[in-house]
């Protein structure tokens, strides 16, 4: 059983010697009629010892030590009264000592000795006066008291010595002072507690208004444990919770995205997150460069002010969104048609394309970042993947909302009705498309280099992404039918043109002057470029031969089965 603190107050029987500041409390001797306090003067030990020695000789005689030899007081011989009187009369004449003025201490001692006697005399005089007055005014004779064997005697306790009275008064005052100080501390602590409660209450509702102004969701808090839930019971919630999850998120994630206002300590964080795990999603891309060195990059960590309510809620919302994204990535990683994946509890590794590895990790918020050689282009690629996943998640939520409201089946193909749009496959398509475009550009650059080495003028215009920014944003908004495409144009000798168009993830089409061909592999592309460049060179030779034949009016030049044939004057070349 807990005893209240005010019942545990103990009064000290010792005299307080120091105040709250550690200063010595002076001894109060008297209070003058004007209200001035007279304190005892502090004397040094040397002065006090000298005064005590002087008092020995003054009060007990000069021969005190001679009379106390052997620790026994020697009795003086009896003196006759006549001799004593004569001695008293002759004493002043014999020992004439100069009179000295009395000090303040001596006057105070004399005063303390005389005043009690004067008060006693005053009391006796007043008592006698009252007795005489009562006797003189009474007309009835005094009644004889009944004789009895028992008699009562009133004995009054004598007053203590003045020093004892002063010490008792100081003891009482000190005890009362200490008790009052402890009581004052109790009231002060109670007042401070009430003030802290008021400040916490004001801060609670100010923070609640800030949260509401930030358009965060507020829901009624559940009733306290043990509340009555029967018929007629008051089921009104007295508090609220903050929900920061997405509206179309699954129920487990919405149940985790709950926070409440802190009420225990006003100096601590104003929000208490009930199910926060403090883990973040990190996107890493490992690429093998031309030198065979693996370069790993990761997305940029965005710093947010965690001291403010808005910043803390944004970080918590970002964490729960990343958890939902990771759960969807785990579901889709095992069903990728064009890539292989390895999935664990907090790690997903996907071989997205040739020489490209995509990694998704759930790491602790305070864990150090990965130390590696980073490339700016790859870092921007990781940032694009990180934010594209959030856009694809919102697209998935929008599709589910339309399907829930009954409008998803309007003008939609049957294949789209059952499954929501994926979020991982578009990312894989983009990575594969990038590697695909790099390989195509590498083959085209080889051909341009070979033509330049042969002295043939050639140029290449390569545009892997032909869409505008708005069209690229729509790639993440629409559920189907949106792909990224580009084109490459190789111009040989400023006359012949080879145009290639490509679509994500790996669709390539060659647009030639005589036909349009679909290319399914890089060797097929190399063979096509070789044949077209050879045809262009043969055509150039044939045209040059025709120009020479027109000048001499002899000879015929033509191309047959990838060969340039020239005839003139019975000769065949």
XYZ file of C-alpha atoms in Angstrom:
573
model
C 0.000 0.000 0.000
C 1.447 3.328 -1.040
C 1.577 5.960 1.736
C 1.073 9.559 0.558
C 4.168 11.689 0.588
C 2.617 14.256 2.940
C 2.198 11.528 5.559
C 5.877 10.668 5.311
C 7.062 14.089 6.485
C 9.439 13.795 9.438
C 10.244 16.621 11.838
C 13.896 16.862 12.679
C 14.718 17.381 16.378
C 17.986 19.024 15.577
C 18.380 22.720 15.334
C 18.791 23.978 11.762
C 22.197 25.545 11.382
C 22.106 26.492 7.694
C 19.510 27.954 5.362
C 18.660 26.953 1.789
C 21.679 28.799 0.391
C 24.089 27.039 2.764
C 24.657 30.143 4.932
C 24.909 29.784 8.717
C 21.724 30.841 10.557
C 22.574 33.431 13.259
C 21.256 32.989 16.804
C 18.501 35.479 17.632
C 19.036 37.141 21.008
C 16.299 39.753 21.174
C 13.900 41.854 19.177
C 13.855 45.558 19.974
C 10.581 47.523 20.268
C 11.405 49.048 16.892
C 11.380 45.562 15.330
C 15.153 45.237 14.945
C 16.603 41.765 15.353
C 19.588 41.437 17.656
C 21.724 38.414 16.809
C 24.457 36.787 18.821
C 27.870 37.904 17.724
C 30.145 35.196 16.537
C 33.308 34.908 18.596
C 36.462 33.117 17.765
C 37.611 30.183 19.840
C 40.577 32.180 21.186
C 38.361 35.022 22.392
C 35.866 32.609 23.947
C 38.639 30.721 25.751
C 40.108 33.942 27.111
C 36.689 35.105 28.312
C 36.064 31.781 30.072
C 39.435 31.932 31.830
C 38.763 35.499 32.930
C 35.377 34.485 34.294
C 37.023 31.745 36.382
C 39.143 34.251 38.240
C 36.376 36.866 38.455
C 33.621 34.539 39.689
C 35.607 31.985 41.748
C 38.517 33.998 43.014
C 42.124 34.419 42.168
C 43.149 31.498 44.385
C 40.746 29.033 42.738
C 43.469 26.786 41.423
C 45.287 26.894 44.784
C 42.124 25.728 46.518
C 41.472 22.920 44.043
C 44.778 21.115 44.347
C 44.294 17.417 44.282
C 40.926 17.871 42.495
C 39.201 18.702 45.827
C 37.841 22.091 46.752
C 39.400 23.360 49.980
C 36.987 24.870 52.466
C 37.746 28.361 53.695
C 38.088 28.800 57.423
C 35.021 30.286 59.076
C 35.118 33.976 59.470
C 33.331 35.922 62.187
C 30.587 38.265 61.251
C 32.376 41.197 62.858
C 35.541 40.440 61.009
C 33.506 39.940 57.870
C 31.778 43.263 58.310
C 35.024 45.018 59.059
C 36.561 43.303 56.117
C 33.714 44.453 53.956
C 34.090 47.971 55.192
C 37.826 47.928 54.785
C 37.696 46.097 51.514
C 36.961 49.000 49.229
C 39.659 51.027 50.855
C 42.166 48.198 50.703
C 41.632 47.139 47.135
C 40.837 50.133 45.120
C 40.336 49.066 41.491
C 39.346 51.381 38.714
C 35.703 50.920 37.709
C 35.227 49.687 34.150
C 32.054 50.176 32.029
C 29.921 47.044 31.534
C 29.997 45.441 28.107
C 26.953 44.506 26.054
C 27.253 40.871 27.079
C 27.351 41.756 30.760
C 24.363 44.042 30.398
C 22.490 41.290 28.571
C 23.333 38.751 31.270
C 22.231 41.149 33.983
C 19.049 41.808 32.085
C 18.313 38.103 31.683
C 18.820 37.585 35.418
C 16.749 40.555 36.597
C 13.814 40.479 34.157
C 12.443 37.044 35.273
C 12.620 38.151 38.898
C 10.871 41.395 38.064
C 8.149 39.502 36.188
C 7.773 37.175 39.153
C 7.464 40.132 41.522
C 4.954 41.772 39.208
C 2.879 38.596 39.154
C 2.964 38.306 42.940
C 1.942 41.949 43.361
C -0.950 41.546 40.927
C -2.035 38.343 42.652
C -1.970 40.021 46.062
C -3.869 42.990 44.691
C -6.561 40.734 43.215
C -6.786 38.781 46.468
C -7.219 41.903 48.547
C -9.826 43.207 46.152
C -11.833 39.991 46.362
C -11.619 39.911 50.158
C -12.656 43.498 50.606
C -15.618 43.311 48.255
C -17.077 40.023 49.542
C -19.794 40.459 52.218
C -20.434 36.814 52.900
C -18.210 35.072 55.355
C -16.039 32.384 54.058
C -17.534 28.928 54.361
C -15.714 26.492 56.445
C -14.143 23.801 54.399
C -15.137 20.251 55.058
C -12.399 18.584 56.966
C -10.880 15.777 55.049
C -7.906 13.597 55.324
C -6.943 14.286 51.718
C -5.561 17.626 50.647
C -4.623 18.890 47.224
C -1.549 20.873 46.504
C -1.023 22.718 43.240
C 2.567 22.610 42.155
C 3.631 24.663 39.170
C 6.539 23.565 37.100
C 9.355 26.035 37.385
C 10.296 27.831 34.264
C 13.398 26.532 32.519
C 16.567 28.493 32.209
C 16.525 31.304 29.653
C 19.057 29.540 27.432
C 16.930 26.380 27.479
C 13.837 28.415 26.627
C 15.685 30.042 23.737
C 16.916 26.661 22.483
C 13.414 25.174 22.772
C 11.995 28.120 20.862
C 14.631 27.747 18.154
C 13.993 24.002 18.025
C 10.262 24.575 17.629
C 10.780 27.276 15.027
C 13.284 25.111 13.129
C 10.952 22.118 13.138
C 8.060 24.234 11.961
C 10.294 25.825 9.328
C 11.376 22.436 7.991
C 7.800 21.143 8.004
C 6.626 24.268 6.209
C 9.412 23.876 3.666
C 8.450 20.267 2.990
C 4.793 21.207 2.732
C 5.750 24.032 0.385
C 7.728 21.546 -1.715
C 4.669 19.284 -1.867
C 2.483 22.153 -3.069
C 5.195 23.283 -5.477
C 5.555 19.816 -7.003
C 1.769 19.555 -7.301
C 1.643 22.955 -9.000
C 4.444 21.949 -11.368
C 2.627 18.713 -12.164
C -0.578 20.618 -12.908
C 1.341 23.064 -15.094
C 2.996 20.220 -17.003
C -0.394 18.609 -17.490
C -1.806 21.854 -18.817
C 1.123 22.306 -21.216
C 0.848 18.701 -22.420
C -2.886 19.108 -22.952
C -2.410 22.285 -24.977
C 0.403 20.721 -27.008
C -1.718 17.624 -27.609
C -4.553 19.551 -29.226
C -2.254 21.955 -31.061
C -0.491 18.962 -32.638
C -3.871 17.402 -33.405
C -4.938 20.551 -35.258
C -1.640 20.546 -37.178
C -2.218 16.933 -38.200
C -5.764 17.719 -39.302
C -4.591 20.761 -41.254
C -2.056 18.522 -43.039
C -5.031 16.438 -44.310
C -3.897 13.260 -42.563
C -6.587 10.711 -41.785
C -8.093 10.703 -38.282
C -10.125 7.728 -37.068
C -11.805 7.072 -33.688
C -9.608 5.245 -31.217
C -10.863 1.933 -29.831
C -12.511 1.946 -26.440
C -10.263 1.321 -23.422
C -9.808 -2.247 -22.294
C -12.649 -3.382 -20.080
C -15.168 -0.800 -21.292
C -18.795 -1.786 -21.367
C -19.995 -2.765 -24.829
C -23.459 -4.010 -23.993
C -26.766 -2.568 -25.039
C -27.189 1.005 -23.888
C -23.500 1.450 -23.014
C -21.663 4.606 -23.992
C -19.516 3.563 -26.956
C -18.360 7.057 -27.892
C -14.628 7.243 -28.451
C -12.754 9.796 -26.332
C -9.651 9.848 -28.505
C -8.501 9.361 -32.086
C -5.776 7.638 -34.095
C -3.838 8.895 -37.121
C -3.868 6.722 -40.231
C -1.176 7.466 -42.799
C -1.524 4.461 -45.112
C -2.781 4.601 -48.694
C -6.513 4.308 -49.211
C -6.401 1.271 -51.508
C -3.665 -0.592 -49.645
C -4.475 -4.071 -48.341
C -5.934 -4.320 -44.856
C -2.727 -5.618 -43.158
C -0.772 -2.571 -44.295
C -3.568 -0.170 -43.332
C -3.669 -1.712 -39.856
C 0.069 -1.159 -39.505
C -0.152 2.467 -40.648
C -1.504 3.788 -37.337
C -0.096 6.392 -34.953
C -1.334 8.186 -31.883
C -0.510 11.400 -30.093
C 1.973 11.059 -27.246
C 0.582 11.892 -23.799
C 3.305 10.641 -21.437
C 6.047 13.215 -21.917
C 5.731 16.555 -23.662
C 9.475 16.726 -24.386
C 9.561 13.428 -26.282
C 8.395 12.816 -29.827
C 4.808 14.002 -30.275
C 3.795 10.896 -32.248
C 3.871 7.260 -31.199
C 3.931 4.779 -34.099
C 2.358 1.536 -32.996
C 3.714 -0.875 -35.643
C 6.624 0.956 -37.230
C 9.558 -1.304 -38.217
C 12.000 1.454 -39.297
C 13.123 -0.374 -42.442
C 13.546 1.226 -45.858
C 13.664 -0.107 -49.417
C 16.948 0.201 -51.286
C 17.243 -0.310 -55.041
C 20.648 -1.387 -56.367
C 21.757 -1.990 -59.956
C 24.972 -3.889 -60.743
C 26.322 -3.481 -64.273
C 29.372 -5.150 -65.823
C 31.206 -2.521 -67.895
C 33.350 -3.071 -70.973
C 36.422 -3.735 -68.799
C 34.686 -6.583 -66.989
C 34.388 -4.628 -63.708
C 31.083 -4.768 -61.841
C 29.799 -1.310 -60.895
C 27.071 -1.206 -58.236
C 24.924 1.848 -57.603
C 21.913 2.531 -55.417
C 19.165 5.062 -55.078
C 19.660 8.343 -53.246
C 18.490 8.495 -49.643
C 16.187 11.490 -49.205
C 16.623 13.249 -45.863
C 13.480 14.441 -44.087
C 13.036 16.557 -40.958
C 11.927 14.074 -38.304
C 11.373 16.726 -35.624
C 8.183 18.095 -37.179
C 4.868 16.257 -37.239
C 4.593 16.509 -41.016
C 8.095 15.108 -41.548
C 7.606 12.193 -39.141
C 4.311 11.205 -40.787
C 5.828 11.453 -44.269
C 8.725 9.179 -43.326
C 6.370 6.654 -41.716
C 4.105 6.719 -44.783
C 7.106 6.231 -47.075
C 8.164 3.192 -45.041
C 4.749 1.514 -45.183
C 4.506 2.212 -48.943
C 7.930 0.652 -49.484
C 6.873 -2.412 -47.482
C 3.810 -2.810 -49.694
C 5.962 -2.416 -52.823
C 8.379 -5.066 -51.568
C 5.541 -7.504 -50.845
C 4.228 -7.069 -54.405
C 7.748 -7.510 -55.794
C 8.043 -10.807 -53.917
C 4.767 -11.992 -55.457
C 5.720 -11.012 -59.010
C 9.402 -12.026 -58.921
C 8.581 -15.722 -59.240
C 6.452 -15.255 -62.370
C 8.706 -13.141 -64.585
C 8.593 -14.388 -68.199
C 11.872 -12.854 -69.358
C 14.093 -12.848 -66.235
C 15.135 -15.084 -63.351
C 14.930 -14.063 -59.695
C 16.127 -15.179 -56.257
C 13.819 -14.241 -53.391
C 14.451 -14.248 -49.624
C 12.813 -12.585 -46.638
C 14.411 -9.171 -47.162
C 16.248 -9.525 -50.476
C 15.223 -9.912 -54.124
C 17.913 -10.394 -56.787
C 16.810 -10.348 -60.441
C 18.976 -11.020 -63.506
C 17.173 -8.381 -65.506
C 19.344 -8.413 -68.631
C 22.735 -9.447 -69.915
C 25.338 -8.061 -67.499
C 22.681 -6.250 -65.435
C 21.518 -7.327 -61.988
C 18.654 -5.631 -60.154
C 18.460 -5.900 -56.372
C 15.738 -4.856 -53.897
C 16.578 -4.861 -50.172
C 14.774 -3.988 -46.950
C 17.383 -2.459 -44.637
C 17.297 -0.840 -41.230
C 16.894 2.905 -41.331
C 20.178 3.551 -39.482
C 22.289 1.076 -41.456
C 25.240 2.523 -43.334
C 24.973 2.952 -47.059
C 26.752 0.576 -49.411
C 30.300 1.674 -50.196
C 30.991 1.149 -53.892
C 32.122 2.825 -57.063
C 29.138 4.749 -58.321
C 28.308 6.150 -61.712
C 26.056 9.163 -62.095
C 23.986 7.637 -64.903
C 23.435 4.411 -62.997
C 22.545 6.369 -59.840
C 19.896 8.292 -61.758
C 18.668 4.963 -63.114
C 18.224 3.678 -59.543
C 16.327 6.831 -58.590
C 14.092 6.393 -61.644
C 13.320 2.792 -60.665
C 12.644 3.783 -57.042
C 10.130 6.492 -57.915
C 8.662 4.543 -60.847
C 7.717 1.757 -58.435
C 5.670 4.238 -56.419
C 3.925 5.501 -59.554
C 3.184 1.932 -60.648
C 1.786 1.173 -57.181
C -0.566 4.150 -57.453
C -1.608 2.914 -60.902
C -2.407 -0.459 -59.393
C -4.438 1.183 -56.612
C -6.351 3.268 -59.147
C -7.216 0.157 -61.136
C -8.407 -1.634 -58.005
C -10.513 1.358 -56.994
C -12.172 1.535 -60.406
C -12.795 -2.190 -60.277
C -14.268 -1.858 -56.790
C -16.558 0.979 -57.845
C -17.829 -1.050 -60.801
C -16.355 1.079 -63.611
C -13.342 -1.030 -64.490
C -15.275 -3.185 -66.998
C -16.325 -0.344 -69.282
C -14.624 -0.598 -72.672
C -11.970 -2.936 -71.300
C -10.637 -6.068 -72.991
C -11.467 -9.344 -71.244
C -7.834 -10.083 -70.410
C -7.583 -6.998 -68.229
C -10.574 -7.625 -66.024
C -9.096 -10.263 -63.744
C -5.582 -9.138 -62.929
C -4.352 -5.714 -61.792
C -1.414 -4.198 -63.677
C 2.017 -5.416 -62.504
C 4.650 -3.145 -61.019
C 7.821 -5.183 -61.624
C 7.458 -6.190 -65.279
C 7.583 -2.572 -66.617
C 10.853 -2.030 -64.725
C 12.341 -5.219 -66.173
C 11.176 -4.187 -69.646
C 12.927 -0.827 -69.308
C 16.203 -2.394 -68.166
C 16.105 -4.979 -70.941
C 15.265 -2.266 -73.438
C 18.264 -0.217 -72.303
C 20.655 -3.151 -72.708
C 19.006 -3.982 -76.032
C 19.555 -0.440 -77.327
C 23.166 -0.451 -76.116
C 23.899 -3.643 -78.055
C 22.247 -2.267 -81.203
C 24.200 0.965 -80.936
C 27.410 -1.007 -80.440
C 26.878 -2.890 -83.709
C 26.007 0.307 -85.554
C 29.103 2.040 -84.172
C 31.249 -0.853 -85.371
C 29.814 -0.484 -88.866
C 30.366 3.293 -88.885
C 33.950 2.802 -87.710
C 34.602 0.243 -90.453
C 33.149 2.514 -93.140
C 35.191 5.455 -91.912
C 38.329 3.314 -91.985
C 37.516 2.392 -95.605
C 37.199 6.073 -96.512
C 33.446 6.000 -97.026
C 31.507 8.876 -95.545
C 28.828 7.678 -93.109
C 26.738 9.103 -90.240
C 24.595 7.646 -87.485
C 21.610 9.166 -85.689
C 20.567 7.049 -82.732
C 17.581 7.999 -80.550
C 16.646 5.191 -78.110
C 13.672 7.075 -76.618
C 11.499 8.880 -79.089
C 8.635 9.821 -76.745
C 8.202 13.144 -75.015
C 8.172 13.572 -71.263
C 4.381 13.575 -71.088
C 4.210 10.352 -73.083
C 6.754 8.729 -70.768
C 4.632 9.676 -67.756
C 1.642 8.058 -69.433
C 3.720 4.901 -69.727
C 3.379 4.581 -65.918
C -0.249 5.758 -65.845
C -1.892 3.475 -68.397
C -2.270 -0.170 -67.589
C -1.713 -1.641 -71.091
C -0.666 -0.652 -74.571
C 2.200 1.667 -73.650
C 5.773 0.847 -74.635
C 8.955 2.852 -75.089
C 10.377 3.064 -78.593
C 13.112 4.730 -80.621
C 14.923 4.633 -83.914
C 18.382 4.609 -85.436
C 19.292 5.863 -88.916
C 22.563 4.879 -90.634
C 23.397 6.975 -93.701
C 26.107 5.637 -96.036
C 27.905 7.836 -98.571
C 25.154 10.438 -98.173
C 22.994 8.358 -100.504
C 21.864 5.114 -98.897
C 19.908 4.960 -95.640
C 19.296 2.065 -93.262
C 16.516 2.834 -90.743
C 15.946 0.710 -87.657
C 13.056 1.068 -85.187
C 12.864 -0.657 -81.818
C 10.275 -1.064 -79.072
C 10.616 -2.219 -75.495
C 11.624 -4.676 -74.355
C 13.446 -6.176 -77.404
C 11.535 -5.649 -80.631
C 13.614 -4.556 -83.666
C 12.403 -3.736 -87.176
C 14.549 -2.812 -90.178
C 13.007 -0.467 -92.750
C 14.813 -0.949 -96.075
C 14.107 0.527 -99.446
C 12.868 -2.778 -100.815
C 11.250 -4.351 -97.699
C 10.492 -4.130 -93.979
C 12.038 -6.911 -91.901
C 11.622 -7.977 -88.282
C 14.944 -8.857 -86.670
C 14.949 -11.313 -83.805
C 18.635 -11.554 -82.868
C 21.873 -9.603 -82.912
C 23.612 -11.981 -85.397
C 20.708 -11.445 -87.765
C 21.171 -7.676 -87.356
C 24.899 -7.994 -88.070
C 24.187 -10.032 -91.203
C 21.595 -7.503 -92.352
C 23.972 -4.586 -91.860
C 26.733 -6.446 -93.673
C 24.479 -7.245 -96.621
C 23.109 -3.722 -96.848
C 26.537 -2.100 -96.634
C 27.829 -4.541 -99.246
C 24.895 -3.752 -101.504
C 25.498 -0.035 -101.057
C 29.168 -0.424 -101.927
C 28.393 -2.538 -104.996
C 25.814 -0.009 -106.080
C 28.398 2.727 -105.657
C 30.887 0.762 -107.819
C 28.206 0.100 -110.396
C 27.273 3.768 -110.556
C 30.897 4.727 -110.895
C 31.325 2.205 -113.755
C 28.228 3.553 -115.488
C 29.635 7.068 -115.275
C 32.860 5.915 -116.874
C 30.923 3.913 -119.535
C 28.859 6.959 -120.466
C 32.025 8.904 -121.099
C 33.421 6.212 -123.461
C 30.026 5.078 -124.816
C 30.933 1.478 -124.092
C 30.260 -1.072 -121.367
C 27.349 -2.200 -119.243
C 27.273 -2.323 -115.409
C 24.713 -4.121 -113.215
C 24.352 -6.006 -109.895
C 23.561 -9.720 -109.904
C 23.386 -11.993 -106.813
C 25.350 -9.644 -104.565
C 27.930 -9.124 -107.274
C 28.702 -6.110 -109.422
C 29.143 -7.141 -113.088
C 30.729 -4.928 -115.725
C 30.954 -5.717 -119.474
C 32.690 -3.789 -122.204
C 34.302 -4.731 -125.541
C 34.095 -8.460 -124.890
C 35.399 -8.254 -121.331
C 33.488 -9.151 -118.183
C 34.421 -7.848 -114.693
